[in-house]
PDB file of C-alpha atoms in Angstrom:
ATOM      1  CA  MET E   1      38.126  98.744  45.898  1.00 52.00           C
ATOM      2  CA  ASN E   2      41.775  98.114  46.766  1.00 49.00           C
ATOM      3  CA  SER E   3      42.976  94.741  48.074  1.00 51.00           C
ATOM      4  CA  SER E   4      42.808  95.875  51.695  1.00 51.00           C
ATOM      5  CA  SER E   5      39.211  97.063  51.325  1.00 65.00           C
ATOM      6  CA  ALA E   6      38.272  93.834  49.525  1.00 68.00           C
ATOM      7  CA  LEU E   7      39.743  91.856  52.407  1.00 68.00           C
ATOM      8  CA  GLN E   8      37.697  93.902  54.872  1.00 70.00           C
ATOM      9  CA  VAL E   9      34.500  93.076  52.953  1.00 69.00           C
ATOM     10  CA  LEU E  10      35.430  89.381  52.782  1.00 67.00           C
ATOM     11  CA  LEU E  11      35.976  89.299  56.541  1.00 68.00           C
ATOM     12  CA  HIS E  12      32.702  91.164  57.053  1.00 68.00           C
ATOM     13  CA  LEU E  13      30.740  88.710  54.898  1.00 69.00           C
ATOM     14  CA  SER E  14      32.299  85.649  56.515  1.00 67.00           C
ATOM     15  CA  ASP E  15      31.813  86.848  60.112  1.00 67.00           C
ATOM     16  CA  SER E  16      29.689  84.244  61.921  1.00 63.00           C
ATOM     17  CA  ALA E  17      28.355  87.030  64.163  1.00 66.00           C
ATOM     18  CA  LEU E  18      26.896  88.943  61.214  1.00 69.00           C
ATOM     19  CA  PRO E  19      23.309  89.664  62.349  1.00 72.00           C
ATOM     20  CA  ILE E  20      21.385  88.370  59.333  1.00 72.00           C
ATOM     21  CA  GLY E  21      19.420  85.591  61.036  1.00 70.00           C
ATOM     22  CA  ARG E  22      21.607  82.589  60.293  1.00 71.00           C
ATOM     23  CA  LEU E  23      21.738  81.702  63.999  1.00 71.00           C
ATOM     24  CA  ALA E  24      17.984  81.037  63.968  1.00 71.00           C
ATOM     25  CA  HIS E  25      18.400  78.128  61.556  1.00 73.00           C
ATOM     26  CA  SER E  26      19.972  74.697  62.007  1.00 77.00           C
ATOM     27  CA  PHE E  27      20.112  74.039  58.233  1.00 75.00           C
ATOM     28  CA  GLY E  28      18.445  70.660  58.633  1.00 77.00           C
ATOM     29  CA  LEU E  29      20.558  69.465  61.554  1.00 83.00           C
ATOM     30  CA  GLU E  30      18.138  69.821  64.480  1.00 83.00           C
ATOM     31  CA  PRO E  31      15.429  67.380  63.276  1.00 81.00           C
ATOM     32  CA  LEU E  32      18.107  64.756  62.646  1.00 83.00           C
ATOM     33  CA  VAL E  33      19.535  65.257  66.135  1.00 84.00           C
ATOM     34  CA  MET E  34      16.063  65.163  67.712  1.00 82.00           C
ATOM     35  CA  SER E  35      15.370  61.914  65.842  1.00 80.00           C
ATOM     36  CA  ALA E  36      18.668  60.450  67.169  1.00 85.00           C
ATOM     37  CA  LEU E  37      19.992  59.973  63.629  1.00 86.00           C
ATOM     38  CA  ILE E  38      22.912  62.250  64.485  1.00 89.00           C
ATOM     39  CA  ASP E  39      24.109  61.547  68.003  1.00 88.00           C
ATOM     40  CA  CYS E  40      27.908  61.734  68.007  1.00 90.00           C
ATOM     41  CA  GLU E  41      30.870  63.641  66.622  1.00 93.00           C
ATOM     42  CA  GLU E  42      31.470  61.159  63.802  1.00 94.00           C
ATOM     43  CA  ALA E  43      27.843  61.450  62.650  1.00 93.00           C
ATOM     44  CA  VAL E  44      28.075  65.256  62.618  1.00 94.00           C
ATOM     45  CA  HIS E  45      31.231  65.040  60.512  1.00 95.00           C
ATOM     46  CA  ASP E  46      29.674  62.628  58.006  1.00 94.00           C
ATOM     47  CA  TYR E  47      26.527  64.737  57.707  1.00 91.00           C
ATOM     48  CA  LEU E  48      28.556  67.886  57.162  1.00 93.00           C
ATOM     49  CA  VAL E  49      30.638  66.327  54.395  1.00 95.00           C
ATOM     50  CA  SER E  50      27.509  65.012  52.648  1.00 91.00           C
ATOM     51  CA  LYS E  51      25.699  68.325  53.075  1.00 90.00           C
ATOM     52  CA  LEU E  52      28.608  70.261  51.594  1.00 94.00           C
ATOM     53  CA  ARG E  53      29.165  67.907  48.664  1.00 94.00           C
ATOM     54  CA  ASP E  54      25.603  66.979  47.725  1.00 92.00           C
ATOM     55  CA  CYS E  55      23.530  70.003  48.736  1.00 90.00           C
ATOM     56  CA  ILE E  56      25.383  73.233  49.487  1.00 93.00           C
ATOM     57  CA  ALA E  57      28.048  73.122  46.765  1.00 96.00           C
ATOM     58  CA  PRO E  58      25.797  72.170  43.822  1.00 96.00           C
ATOM     59  CA  LEU E  59      23.077  74.624  44.836  1.00 95.00           C
ATOM     60  CA  ASP E  60      24.168  77.631  46.892  1.00 95.00           C
ATOM     61  CA  GLY E  61      27.785  77.255  45.803  1.00 97.00           C
ATOM     62  CA  VAL E  62      26.771  77.395  42.149  1.00 97.00           C
ATOM     63  CA  ALA E  63      24.530  80.394  42.886  1.00 96.00           C
ATOM     64  CA  VAL E  64      27.437  82.209  44.564  1.00 96.00           C
ATOM     65  CA  SER E  65      29.761  81.533  41.641  1.00 97.00           C
ATOM     66  CA  TRP E  66      27.319  82.630  38.938  1.00 97.00           C
ATOM     67  CA  SER E  67      26.088  85.725  40.747  1.00 93.00           C
ATOM     68  CA  HIS E  68      29.761  86.685  41.097  1.00 95.00           C
ATOM     69  CA  ARG E  69      30.312  86.174  37.369  1.00 96.00           C
ATOM     70  CA  TYR E  70      27.179  88.093  36.383  1.00 94.00           C
ATOM     71  CA  LEU E  71      28.006  91.081  38.593  1.00 91.00           C
ATOM     72  CA  CYS E  72      31.490  91.215  37.060  1.00 91.00           C
ATOM     73  CA  GLN E  73      29.800  91.332  33.639  1.00 93.00           C
ATOM     74  CA  GLY E  74      27.369  94.010  34.797  1.00 88.00           C
ATOM     75  CA  ASP E  75      24.461  91.715  33.874  1.00 90.00           C
ATOM     76  CA  LEU E  76      21.915  92.593  36.573  1.00 87.00           C
ATOM     77  CA  PRO E  77      18.913  90.985  34.802  1.00 88.00           C
ATOM     78  CA  ALA E  78      20.816  87.677  34.828  1.00 91.00           C
ATOM     79  CA  ILE E  79      21.325  87.997  38.593  1.00 90.00           C
ATOM     80  CA  HIS E  80      17.586  88.467  39.139  1.00 89.00           C
ATOM     81  CA  THR E  81      16.838  85.451  36.911  1.00 92.00           C
ATOM     82  CA  LEU E  82      19.423  83.434  38.851  1.00 94.00           C
ATOM     83  CA  ASP E  83      17.779  84.417  42.126  1.00 92.00           C
ATOM     84  CA  GLU E  84      14.409  83.132  40.905  1.00 92.00           C
ATOM     85  CA  LEU E  85      16.058  79.887  39.813  1.00 93.00           C
ATOM     86  CA  VAL E  86      17.679  79.403  43.226  1.00 94.00           C
ATOM     87  CA  THR E  87      14.288  79.827  44.919  1.00 91.00           C
ATOM     88  CA  CYS E  88      12.774  77.199  42.610  1.00 89.00           C
ATOM     89  CA  ARG E  89      15.589  74.787  43.451  1.00 90.00           C
ATOM     90  CA  LYS E  90      14.851  74.886  47.197  1.00 86.00           C
ATOM     91  CA  PRO E  91      11.927  72.455  47.710  1.00 81.00           C
ATOM     92  CA  VAL E  92      11.572  72.855  51.481  1.00 79.00           C
ATOM     93  CA  PRO E  93       9.546  76.008  52.336  1.00 80.00           C
ATOM     94  CA  SER E  94      11.469  76.815  55.521  1.00 77.00           C
ATOM     95  CA  MET E  95      14.777  76.556  53.667  1.00 81.00           C
ATOM     96  CA  ARG E  96      13.527  78.978  51.024  1.00 84.00           C
ATOM     97  CA  ALA E  97      12.356  81.391  53.699  1.00 83.00           C
ATOM     98  CA  ALA E  98      15.667  81.179  55.572  1.00 83.00           C
ATOM     99  CA  SER E  99      17.655  81.828  52.404  1.00 88.00           C
ATOM    100  CA  GLU E 100      15.550  84.824  51.390  1.00 87.00           C
ATOM    101  CA  ASN E 101      15.239  86.334  54.878  1.00 85.00           C
ATOM    102  CA  CYS E 102      18.998  86.150  55.436  1.00 85.00           C
ATOM    103  CA  GLY E 103      19.620  87.568  51.966  1.00 87.00           C
ATOM    104  CA  ARG E 104      17.367  90.567  52.587  1.00 86.00           C
ATOM    105  CA  GLU E 105      19.007  91.224  55.957  1.00 85.00           C
ATOM    106  CA  LEU E 106      22.463  91.111  54.418  1.00 84.00           C
ATOM    107  CA  LEU E 107      21.385  93.575  51.714  1.00 83.00           C
ATOM    108  CA  ARG E 108      20.063  95.861  54.432  1.00 82.00           C
ATOM    109  CA  LEU E 109      23.360  95.718  56.333  1.00 79.00           C
ATOM    110  CA  LEU E 110      25.378  96.354  53.174  1.00 79.00           C
ATOM    111  CA  ALA E 111      23.273  99.381  52.218  1.00 77.00           C
ATOM    112  CA  ASP E 112      25.626 101.723  54.086  1.00 74.00           C
ATOM    113  CA  ILE E 113      28.792 100.233  52.598  1.00 72.00           C
ATOM    114  CA  PRO E 114      29.758 101.861  49.243  1.00 71.00           C
ATOM    115  CA  ILE E 115      30.904  98.658  47.542  1.00 73.00           C
ATOM    116  CA  SER E 116      30.226  99.575  43.892  1.00 72.00           C
ATOM    117  CA  PRO E 117      27.639 101.367  41.719  1.00 77.00           C
ATOM    118  CA  ASP E 118      26.528  98.074  40.114  1.00 77.00           C
ATOM    119  CA  PHE E 119      25.902  96.458  43.483  1.00 79.00           C
ATOM    120  CA  ALA E 120      24.059  99.553  44.747  1.00 78.00           C
ATOM    121  CA  LEU E 121      21.840  99.429  41.655  1.00 78.00           C
ATOM    122  CA  PHE E 122      21.145  95.717  42.218  1.00 79.00           C
ATOM    123  CA  SER E 123      20.204  96.418  45.858  1.00 78.00           C
ATOM    124  CA  ASP E 124      17.916  99.260  44.824  1.00 78.00           C
ATOM    125  CA  GLN E 125      16.171  97.053  42.272  1.00 78.00           C
ATOM    126  CA  VAL E 126      15.512  94.378  44.892  1.00 78.00           C
ATOM    127  CA  ARG E 127      14.093  96.922  47.339  1.00 75.00           C
ATOM    128  CA  LEU E 128      11.905  98.585  44.700  1.00 72.00           C
ATOM    129  CA  LYS E 129      10.461  95.245  43.608  1.00 71.00           C
ATOM    130  CA  LYS E 130       9.984  94.301  47.261  1.00 59.00           C
ATOM    131  CA  CYS E 131      11.021  90.794  46.299  1.00 64.00           C
ATOM    132  CA  GLY E 132      13.096  88.196  48.059  1.00 67.00           C
ATOM    133  CA  VAL E 133      16.721  87.646  47.269  1.00 88.00           C
ATOM    134  CA  ASN E 134      18.642  84.521  48.236  1.00 92.00           C
ATOM    135  CA  LEU E 135      21.632  84.822  50.530  1.00 91.00           C
ATOM    136  CA  SER E 136      23.956  83.020  48.114  1.00 93.00           C
ATOM    137  CA  VAL E 137      23.097  85.521  45.357  1.00 93.00           C
ATOM    138  CA  VAL E 138      23.862  88.468  47.634  1.00 90.00           C
ATOM    139  CA  ILE E 139      27.139  86.903  48.791  1.00 91.00           C
ATOM    140  CA  GLY E 140      28.344  86.291  45.240  1.00 92.00           C
ATOM    141  CA  SER E 141      27.387  89.676  43.838  1.00 89.00           C
ATOM    142  CA  ALA E 142      28.683  91.624  46.842  1.00 88.00           C
ATOM    143  CA  SER E 143      31.987  89.747  46.727  1.00 90.00           C
ATOM    144  CA  ALA E 144      32.409  90.456  43.024  1.00 90.00           C
ATOM    145  CA  ALA E 145      31.594  94.124  43.533  1.00 86.00           C
ATOM    146  CA  ALA E 146      34.212  94.346  46.287  1.00 85.00           C
ATOM    147  CA  GLY E 147      36.914  92.771  44.121  1.00 87.00           C
ATOM    148  CA  ILE E 148      37.046  89.456  45.978  1.00 88.00           C
ATOM    149  CA  GLY E 149      38.221  86.678  43.665  1.00 92.00           C
ATOM    150  CA  LEU E 150      35.748  84.085  42.424  1.00 95.00           C
ATOM    151  CA  ARG E 151      37.359  81.091  44.094  1.00 95.00           C
ATOM    152  CA  ASP E 152      37.968  82.974  47.359  1.00 92.00           C
ATOM    153  CA  CYS E 153      34.302  83.944  47.398  1.00 92.00           C
ATOM    154  CA  VAL E 154      33.072  80.366  46.890  1.00 95.00           C
ATOM    155  CA  VAL E 155      35.502  78.919  49.457  1.00 95.00           C
ATOM    156  CA  MET E 156      34.339  81.590  51.915  1.00 90.00           C
ATOM    157  CA  GLU E 157      30.703  80.567  51.442  1.00 92.00           C
ATOM    158  CA  MET E 158      31.472  76.838  51.804  1.00 94.00           C
ATOM    159  CA  ARG E 159      33.392  77.525  55.000  1.00 92.00           C
ATOM    160  CA  SER E 160      30.626  79.793  56.342  1.00 90.00           C
ATOM    161  CA  ALA E 161      28.072  77.042  55.703  1.00 90.00           C
ATOM    162  CA  ALA E 162      30.214  74.489  57.517  1.00 92.00           C
ATOM    163  CA  SER E 163      30.780  76.909  60.395  1.00 90.00           C
ATOM    164  CA  GLY E 164      27.033  77.554  60.703  1.00 88.00           C
ATOM    165  CA  LEU E 165      26.251  73.847  60.848  1.00 89.00           C
ATOM    166  CA  LEU E 166      28.929  73.269  63.481  1.00 92.00           C
ATOM    167  CA  SER E 167      27.590  76.187  65.529  1.00 90.00           C
ATOM    168  CA  ALA E 168      24.162  74.543  65.439  1.00 88.00           C
ATOM    169  CA  ALA E 169      25.705  71.229  66.547  1.00 92.00           C
ATOM    170  CA  VAL E 170      27.265  72.990  69.541  1.00 92.00           C
ATOM    171  CA  ARG E 171      23.952  74.585  70.526  1.00 90.00           C
ATOM    172  CA  LEU E 172      22.263  71.202  70.188  1.00 89.00           C
ATOM    173  CA  GLY E 173      24.783  69.663  72.591  1.00 91.00           C
ATOM    174  CA  THR E 174      26.234  67.242  70.029  1.00 92.00           C
ATOM    175  CA  LEU E 175      29.671  68.864  69.967  1.00 92.00           C
ATOM    176  CA  SER E 176      31.744  70.939  72.339  1.00 94.00           C
ATOM    177  CA  ALA E 177      32.855  74.345  71.091  1.00 94.00           C
ATOM    178  CA  SER E 178      36.502  73.279  71.000  1.00 96.00           C
ATOM    179  CA  ASN E 179      35.710  70.074  69.092  1.00 95.00           C
ATOM    180  CA  ALA E 180      33.665  72.088  66.613  1.00 95.00           C
ATOM    181  CA  GLN E 181      36.628  74.369  65.913  1.00 95.00           C
ATOM    182  CA  SER E 182      38.901  71.361  65.524  1.00 96.00           C
ATOM    183  CA  MET E 183      36.455  69.743  63.106  1.00 96.00           C
ATOM    184  CA  LEU E 184      36.165  72.942  61.074  1.00 95.00           C
ATOM    185  CA  TRP E 185      39.916  72.927  60.570  1.00 95.00           C
ATOM    186  CA  GLN E 186      39.895  69.214  59.666  1.00 94.00           C
ATOM    187  CA  LEU E 187      37.160  69.883  57.094  1.00 95.00           C
ATOM    188  CA  GLY E 188      39.476  72.116  55.085  1.00 95.00           C
ATOM    189  CA  GLY E 189      39.890  69.509  52.350  1.00 96.00           C
ATOM    190  CA  SER E 190      36.130  68.922  52.113  1.00 96.00           C
ATOM    191  CA  ILE E 191      35.536  72.679  51.920  1.00 96.00           C
ATOM    192  CA  GLU E 192      38.011  72.990  49.047  1.00 97.00           C
ATOM    193  CA  GLU E 193      36.406  69.988  47.322  1.00 97.00           C
ATOM    194  CA  ALA E 194      32.960  71.569  47.703  1.00 97.00           C
ATOM    195  CA  ALA E 195      34.278  74.782  46.153  1.00 97.00           C
ATOM    196  CA  ASP E 196      35.676  72.808  43.213  1.00 97.00           C
ATOM    197  CA  ILE E 197      32.264  71.180  42.675  1.00 97.00           C
ATOM    198  CA  ALA E 198      30.488  74.542  42.772  1.00 97.00           C
ATOM    199  CA  LEU E 199      32.916  76.151  40.331  1.00 97.00           C
ATOM    200  CA  SER E 200      32.725  73.264  37.868  1.00 96.00           C
ATOM    201  CA  LEU E 201      28.939  73.258  37.407  1.00 95.00           C
ATOM    202  CA  GLU E 202      26.855  75.118  34.855  1.00 93.00           C
ATOM    203  CA  LEU E 203      23.581  76.726  35.885  1.00 91.00           C
ATOM    204  CA  GLU E 204      21.564  73.906  34.317  1.00 91.00           C
ATOM    205  CA  ALA E 205      23.103  71.478  36.811  1.00 92.00           C
ATOM    206  CA  MET E 206      22.290  73.590  39.886  1.00 93.00           C
ATOM    207  CA  ALA E 207      20.398  71.429  42.402  1.00 90.00           C
ATOM    208  CA  GLY E 208      20.785  70.154  45.958  1.00 83.00           C
ATOM    209  CA  TRP E 209      20.198  66.474  46.675  1.00 77.00           C
ATOM    210  CA  LEU E 210      19.838  65.269  50.240  1.00 72.00           C
ATOM    211  CA  PRO E 211      16.296  63.816  50.263  1.00 69.00           C
ATOM    212  CA  ASP E 212      16.465  61.905  53.551  1.00 69.00           C
ATOM    213  CA  ALA E 213      17.515  65.018  55.451  1.00 69.00           C
ATOM    214  CA  ASP E 214      14.911  67.118  53.620  1.00 69.00           C
ATOM    215  CA  ALA E 215      12.180  64.687  54.673  1.00 71.00           C
ATOM    216  CA  TYR E 216      13.082  65.174  58.339  1.00 68.00           C
ATOM    217  CA  TYR E 217      13.384  68.917  57.840  1.00 68.00           C
ATOM    218  CA  LEU E 218       9.780  69.049  56.609  1.00 68.00           C
ATOM    219  CA  LYS E 219       8.691  67.623  59.972  1.00 68.00           C
ATOM    220  CA  HIS E 220      10.703  70.146  61.941  1.00 62.00           C
ATOM    221  CA  LYS E 221       7.972  72.709  62.632  1.00 63.00           C
ATOM    222  CA  GLN E 222       5.797  70.010  64.207  1.00 65.00           C
ATOM    223  CA  LEU E 223       8.457  68.929  66.696  1.00 63.00           C
ATOM    224  CA  LEU E 224       8.169  70.068  70.310  1.00 62.00           C
ATOM    225  CA  GLY E 225      11.068  71.637  72.184  1.00 62.00           C
ATOM    226  CA  ARG E 226      12.850  73.063  69.143  1.00 66.00           C
ATOM    227  CA  ASN E 227      15.919  75.246  69.618  1.00 70.00           C
ATOM    228  CA  PHE E 228      15.792  76.679  66.103  1.00 67.00           C
ATOM    229  CA  GLY E 229      13.033  78.357  64.133  1.00 62.00           C
ATOM    230  CA  SER E 230      13.619  76.035  61.202  1.00 59.00           C
TER     231      SER E 230
END
């Protein structure tokens, strides 16, 4: 793809309105809000920074970066192995389901976009096996196939994660829409830092670590009056 087409794919992948199911998930935020552990703008900001640095970057960020590398090498078996590893690294069942459901939906949406033969073959293999595929793996491989640079791809995913969390905070009434946009801009440095963490880690180090939040997330399905599915 030329640079203009690659930019179009990047914008497509980073569109918060992309109908892949992300809006149904609060990414661990709702149970913390419902438990009054996050109840103000400062608390949302602190949670977001911790989530990016300690959970998203070293897990999904690493998955994005390595799936990008493997697709560039044409190593499709390594991408499938990576996908299985990502699933194993997500201990909370609802988080695994969200990652795989969103990944499958994104593959479905990309089916009509001729990104590259390697990516089309990867998509076909996933569909034939009828197996799950994590969103971060799809993002990385699709970005590589479209000619999006490695760092741009990882920064895009870190920003998309931050944007999704802020969108959930708005829906939960913790932030106004304008304050959320302001915070997203202010988080630019943290997003770049998260990308640096993701790009610096080998596969063996891939793991998210936010146990307190995970413990509340496990209770989420039992809470009454939920706004999000998980």
